[in-house]
Short mmCIF file of C-alpha atoms in Angstrom, two decimals:
data_model
loop_
_atom_site.label_atom_id
_atom_site.label_comp_id
_atom_site.label_asym_id
_atom_site.label_seq_id
_atom_site.Cartn_x
_atom_site.Cartn_y
_atom_site.Cartn_z
CA UNK J 3 12.84 -0.80 -15.52
CA UNK J 4 12.17 0.70 -12.09
CA UNK J 5 9.01 0.60 -10.85
CA UNK J 6 7.88 2.11 -7.52
CA UNK J 7 5.62 0.62 -5.64
CA UNK J 8 3.38 2.58 -2.72
CA UNK J 9 0.88 1.65 -0.65
CA UNK J 10 -1.22 2.88 1.78
CA UNK J 11 -1.89 6.40 1.36
CA UNK J 12 -4.26 6.78 3.70
CA UNK J 13 -5.19 10.72 2.52
CA UNK J 14 -1.99 11.68 4.14
CA UNK J 15 -1.11 14.64 1.41
CA UNK J 16 2.55 15.20 2.57
CA UNK J 17 3.22 12.04 2.75
CA UNK J 18 2.42 11.55 -0.54
CA UNK J 19 3.74 14.39 -1.34
CA UNK J 20 7.42 14.08 -0.07
CA UNK J 21 7.14 10.55 -1.77
CA UNK J 22 6.02 11.99 -5.22
CA UNK J 23 9.60 13.91 -4.73
CA UNK J 24 11.90 11.91 -3.38
CA UNK J 25 9.99 9.24 -6.81
CA UNK J 26 11.19 11.68 -9.99
CA UNK J 27 15.09 11.21 -8.31
CA UNK J 28 14.97 8.10 -8.34
CA UNK J 29 14.97 7.26 -12.28
CA UNK J 30 11.84 4.85 -11.75
CA UNK J 31 9.48 4.39 -15.29
CA UNK J 32 6.26 3.03 -13.08
CA UNK J 33 4.47 3.86 -10.28
CA UNK J 34 1.85 1.35 -9.27
CA UNK J 35 -0.40 2.27 -5.87
CA UNK J 36 -1.52 -0.73 -3.72
CA UNK J 37 -4.81 0.80 -2.56
CA UNK J 38 -5.71 2.35 0.07
CA UNK J 39 -5.44 5.96 -1.44
CA UNK J 40 -8.21 7.30 1.54
CA UNK J 41 -9.03 7.34 5.05
CA UNK J 42 -7.77 8.16 7.92
CA UNK J 43 -6.33 11.53 7.14
CA UNK J 44 -7.55 14.29 5.72
CA UNK J 45 -6.42 14.71 1.93
CA UNK J 46 -8.15 11.81 -0.31
CA UNK J 47 -9.88 13.44 -2.55
CA UNK J 48 -6.73 15.15 -3.22
CA UNK J 49 -4.51 12.91 -4.06
CA UNK J 50 -6.60 10.36 -5.61
CA UNK J 51 -7.39 13.80 -8.32
CA UNK J 52 -3.43 13.53 -7.54
CA UNK J 53 -3.18 10.25 -9.45
CA UNK J 54 -5.89 10.68 -12.33
CA UNK J 55 -3.87 13.83 -13.58
CA UNK J 56 -0.40 11.80 -13.20
CA UNK J 57 -1.32 8.69 -14.42
CA UNK J 58 -0.68 7.21 -11.98
CA UNK J 59 -1.96 2.84 -11.90
CA UNK J 60 -4.05 1.82 -8.38
CA UNK J 61 -5.58 -0.69 -7.81
CA UNK J 62 -8.57 -1.75 -5.36
CA UNK J 63 -7.06 -1.14 -1.08
CA UNK J 64 -9.79 -3.06 1.62
CA UNK J 65 -10.85 1.43 2.19
CA UNK J 66 -12.40 1.95 -1.28
CA UNK J 67 -13.56 -1.75 -1.33
CA UNK J 68 -15.88 -0.44 2.22
CA UNK J 69 -16.74 2.80 -0.13
CA UNK J 70 -18.59 0.47 -2.44
CA UNK J 71 -19.19 -2.93 -0.84
CA UNK J 72 -21.04 -1.83 3.10
CA UNK J 73 -20.87 -5.34 3.84
CA UNK J 74 -17.24 -5.38 4.59
CA UNK J 75 -17.35 -1.97 6.46
CA UNK J 76 -17.37 -5.22 8.70
CA UNK J 77 -14.31 -5.92 8.86
CA UNK J 78 -13.16 -2.81 9.41
CA UNK J 79 -11.57 -1.96 13.07
CA UNK J 80 -14.24 0.28 15.05
CA UNK J 81 -11.84 4.05 13.98
CA UNK J 82 -11.44 3.13 10.44
CA UNK J 83 -15.37 2.50 10.52
CA UNK J 84 -16.03 6.40 11.75
CA UNK J 85 -13.50 7.80 10.06
CA UNK J 86 -15.12 6.22 7.07
CA UNK J 87 -18.40 7.39 7.05
CA UNK J 88 -15.84 11.37 7.63
CA UNK J 89 -13.92 10.52 3.86
CA UNK J 90 -16.88 9.54 1.93
CA UNK J 91 -18.26 12.48 2.71
CA UNK J 92 -15.19 14.71 1.93
CA UNK J 93 -15.65 12.84 -1.32
CA UNK J 94 -16.39 14.68 -4.84
CA UNK J 95 -18.99 11.92 -7.27
CA UNK J 96 -15.31 12.29 -9.80
CA UNK J 97 -13.54 10.67 -7.26
CA UNK J 98 -16.43 8.25 -6.27
CA UNK J 99 -16.26 6.57 -9.45
CA UNK J 100 -12.92 6.53 -10.07
CA UNK J 101 -13.14 4.52 -6.41
CA UNK J 102 -15.54 2.32 -8.48
CA UNK J 103 -14.20 1.97 -12.01
CA UNK J 104 -10.33 0.58 -9.46
CA UNK J 105 -9.53 -3.29 -10.52
CA UNK J 106 -9.01 -5.70 -7.45
CA UNK J 107 -5.37 -6.92 -9.02
CA UNK J 108 -2.87 -5.31 -12.12
CA UNK J 109 -0.50 -7.99 -13.18
CA UNK J 110 2.24 -6.64 -15.12
CA UNK J 111 5.44 -8.76 -16.70
CA UNK J 112 5.14 -11.95 -14.28
CA UNK J 113 4.26 -9.71 -11.46
CA UNK J 114 1.17 -10.01 -9.29
CA UNK J 115 -0.03 -6.33 -7.50
CA UNK J 116 -2.30 -7.12 -4.28
CA UNK J 117 -3.99 -4.62 -1.95
CA UNK J 118 -3.39 -7.67 0.22
CA UNK J 119 -3.39 -10.83 0.34
CA UNK J 120 -2.50 -12.45 -3.60
CA UNK J 121 -4.47 -14.32 -5.56
CA UNK J 122 -6.73 -11.66 -4.81
CA UNK J 123 -8.10 -10.84 -1.35
CA UNK J 124 -8.81 -7.01 -0.18
CA UNK J 125 -9.54 -7.83 3.26
CA UNK J 126 -7.70 -10.64 5.11
CA UNK J 127 -3.58 -9.94 6.19
CA UNK J 128 -0.34 -12.05 5.45
CA UNK J 129 0.71 -11.74 9.19
CA UNK J 130 -1.73 -14.51 10.31
CA UNK J 131 -1.03 -17.13 7.40
CA UNK J 132 0.73 -20.12 8.68
CA UNK J 133 4.01 -20.93 5.89
CA UNK J 134 2.02 -24.58 5.54
CA UNK J 135 -1.21 -22.35 3.94
CA UNK J 136 1.32 -19.62 2.22
CA UNK J 137 2.98 -22.82 0.61
CA UNK J 138 -0.72 -23.31 -0.69
CA UNK J 139 -0.63 -19.21 -1.73
CA UNK J 140 2.36 -19.35 -3.12
CA UNK J 141 1.49 -22.55 -5.94
CA UNK J 142 -1.72 -20.32 -6.56
CA UNK J 143 -0.99 -18.33 -8.84
CA UNK J 144 1.53 -18.06 -11.60
CA UNK J 145 3.87 -15.07 -11.99
CA UNK J 146 6.62 -15.98 -9.12
CA UNK J 147 7.39 -11.55 -7.54
CA UNK J 148 3.56 -9.80 -5.74
CA UNK J 149 3.28 -7.13 -4.27
CA UNK J 150 1.57 -6.17 -1.16
CA UNK J 151 0.64 -3.22 1.70
CA UNK J 152 -2.80 -4.27 3.64
CA UNK J 153 -0.43 -4.60 7.16
CA UNK J 154 1.89 -1.10 6.46
CA UNK J 155 4.55 -2.83 7.31
CA UNK J 156 7.64 -3.58 5.09
CA UNK J 157 8.47 -6.98 4.47
CA UNK J 158 10.22 -9.91 2.19
CA UNK J 159 8.40 -13.29 2.32
CA UNK J 160 10.58 -16.15 0.31
CA UNK J 161 8.76 -19.18 -1.04
CA UNK J 162 11.87 -22.08 -2.10
CA UNK J 163 10.98 -25.70 -3.24
CA UNK J 164 8.64 -25.68 -0.20
CA UNK J 165 10.48 -23.60 2.01
CA UNK J 166 9.33 -20.55 2.95
CA UNK J 167 11.22 -17.29 5.19
CA UNK J 168 10.75 -14.45 6.46
CA UNK J 169 12.25 -11.39 6.67
CA UNK J 170 12.10 -7.17 7.41
CA UNK J 171 13.97 -4.65 4.84
CA UNK J 172 16.22 -3.77 7.28
CA UNK J 173 18.04 -2.86 4.43
CA UNK J 174 18.52 -0.71 0.56
CA UNK J 175 19.37 -2.94 -0.89
CA UNK J 176 17.62 -6.44 -1.27
CA UNK J 177 19.43 -8.48 -4.30
CA UNK J 178 16.31 -11.31 -4.75
CA UNK J 179 16.53 -14.36 -6.29
CA UNK J 180 15.21 -15.34 -9.76
CA UNK J 181 15.00 -18.97 -8.88
CA UNK J 182 12.92 -17.88 -5.75
CA UNK J 183 8.80 -17.11 -5.78
CA UNK J 184 8.05 -13.72 -3.09
CA UNK J 185 5.53 -11.40 -2.25
CA UNK J 186 6.68 -8.24 -1.33
CA UNK J 187 5.26 -5.81 1.22
CA UNK J 188 6.11 -1.98 0.61
CA UNK J 189 4.90 -0.93 3.95
CA UNK J 190 2.76 2.02 3.95
CA UNK J 191 3.62 6.23 2.56
CA UNK J 192 0.83 7.55 4.66
CA UNK J 193 -0.19 5.82 8.69
CA UNK J 194 3.15 3.76 9.72
CA UNK J 195 2.22 -0.09 12.15
CA UNK J 196 6.28 -0.06 12.72
CA UNK J 197 7.22 2.78 15.00
CA UNK J 198 9.78 4.60 11.97
CA UNK J 199 8.06 7.55 11.11
CA UNK J 200 8.99 8.44 7.38
CA UNK J 201 6.86 7.66 4.41
CA UNK J 202 7.88 4.83 3.28
CA UNK J 203 7.86 2.51 -0.24
CA UNK J 204 10.28 -0.10 -2.02
CA UNK J 205 11.78 0.28 -5.55
CA UNK J 206 12.35 -2.76 -7.34
CA UNK J 207 14.49 -3.44 -10.55
CA UNK J 208 13.39 -5.91 -12.28
CA UNK J 209 16.31 -6.43 -14.71
CA UNK J 210 18.39 -7.24 -11.94
CA UNK J 211 15.94 -8.32 -9.68
CA UNK J 212 16.92 -5.73 -6.77
CA UNK J 213 14.57 -4.42 -3.70
CA UNK J 214 15.67 -0.69 -2.84
CA UNK J 215 13.99 0.62 0.75
CA UNK J 216 12.99 4.32 0.16
CA UNK J 217 11.87 5.55 3.64
CA UNK J 218 11.42 9.26 2.85
CA UNK J 219 10.76 12.56 5.37
CA UNK J 220 7.73 14.47 5.60
CA UNK J 221 5.63 17.45 7.31
CA UNK J 222 3.99 14.70 9.87
CA UNK J 223 2.75 17.47 12.60
CA UNK J 224 1.17 19.89 9.28
CA UNK J 225 -0.82 15.73 8.02
CA UNK J 226 -1.78 15.57 11.31
CA UNK J 227 -2.58 19.01 12.51
CA UNK J 228 -5.04 18.09 9.41
CA UNK J 229 -6.34 15.20 10.75
CA UNK J 230 -7.24 17.14 13.81
CA UNK J 231 -9.56 20.02 12.43
CA UNK J 232 -10.40 17.17 9.69
CA UNK J 233 -12.68 15.53 13.05
CA UNK J 234 -11.26 12.31 12.22
CA UNK J 235 -10.19 10.67 14.97
CA UNK J 236 -7.73 10.89 16.96
CA UNK J 237 -5.70 8.12 17.21
CA UNK J 238 -5.34 8.64 13.20
CA UNK J 239 -2.97 11.89 14.54
CA UNK J 240 -1.34 10.31 16.76
CA UNK J 241 -0.25 7.16 14.61
CA UNK J 242 2.21 10.05 13.34
CA UNK J 243 3.58 11.71 15.35
#
């Protein structure tokens, strides 16, 4: 099975559609979105409706969760809080109900999918977790592969016999060791944080344990124009360019 894992679209329709078109060329069996479909960008509503229309499996990110649980807003930056206020006004009842129904996590065929940090966090940043604590986290759930997003940065944490290694996903293909456990960050489709402006996602081939990195060009200037036109903070547009 070839699984396309996408994350952190953040209302960027141009990036999302470019990624979907790329996925169509990759003979993928399933698409899973790791949350944060919404916010920062101008097209959260359309992206949700595309998920519904295409029957794409999705879980909840911290931005969706903050729409439902207002107590989580305190965990957002001022920019994110202001963006969420704008996004809330733009979403239809249908899309709000869709968000409310999103699960926090998904497990499938020995793989765990969670927005931020296993076993079940949508708000914690894996980058800030000391390796000695991360070792306990690796042992806290049964699946050997876990996909996350949230940081908007591609990367792999590998775990074997108490040893943890982090390495960035710098090559198109990475061969994983079936004897190890992994937390894999799928990067961000629509809001880069790594100085690379491509839309990013990964494909995992479960049969041969090969991870494929995909970098996709899209019309970032159009996405930025719509962000500005919709009244979002300027930083949301600048990060795309």
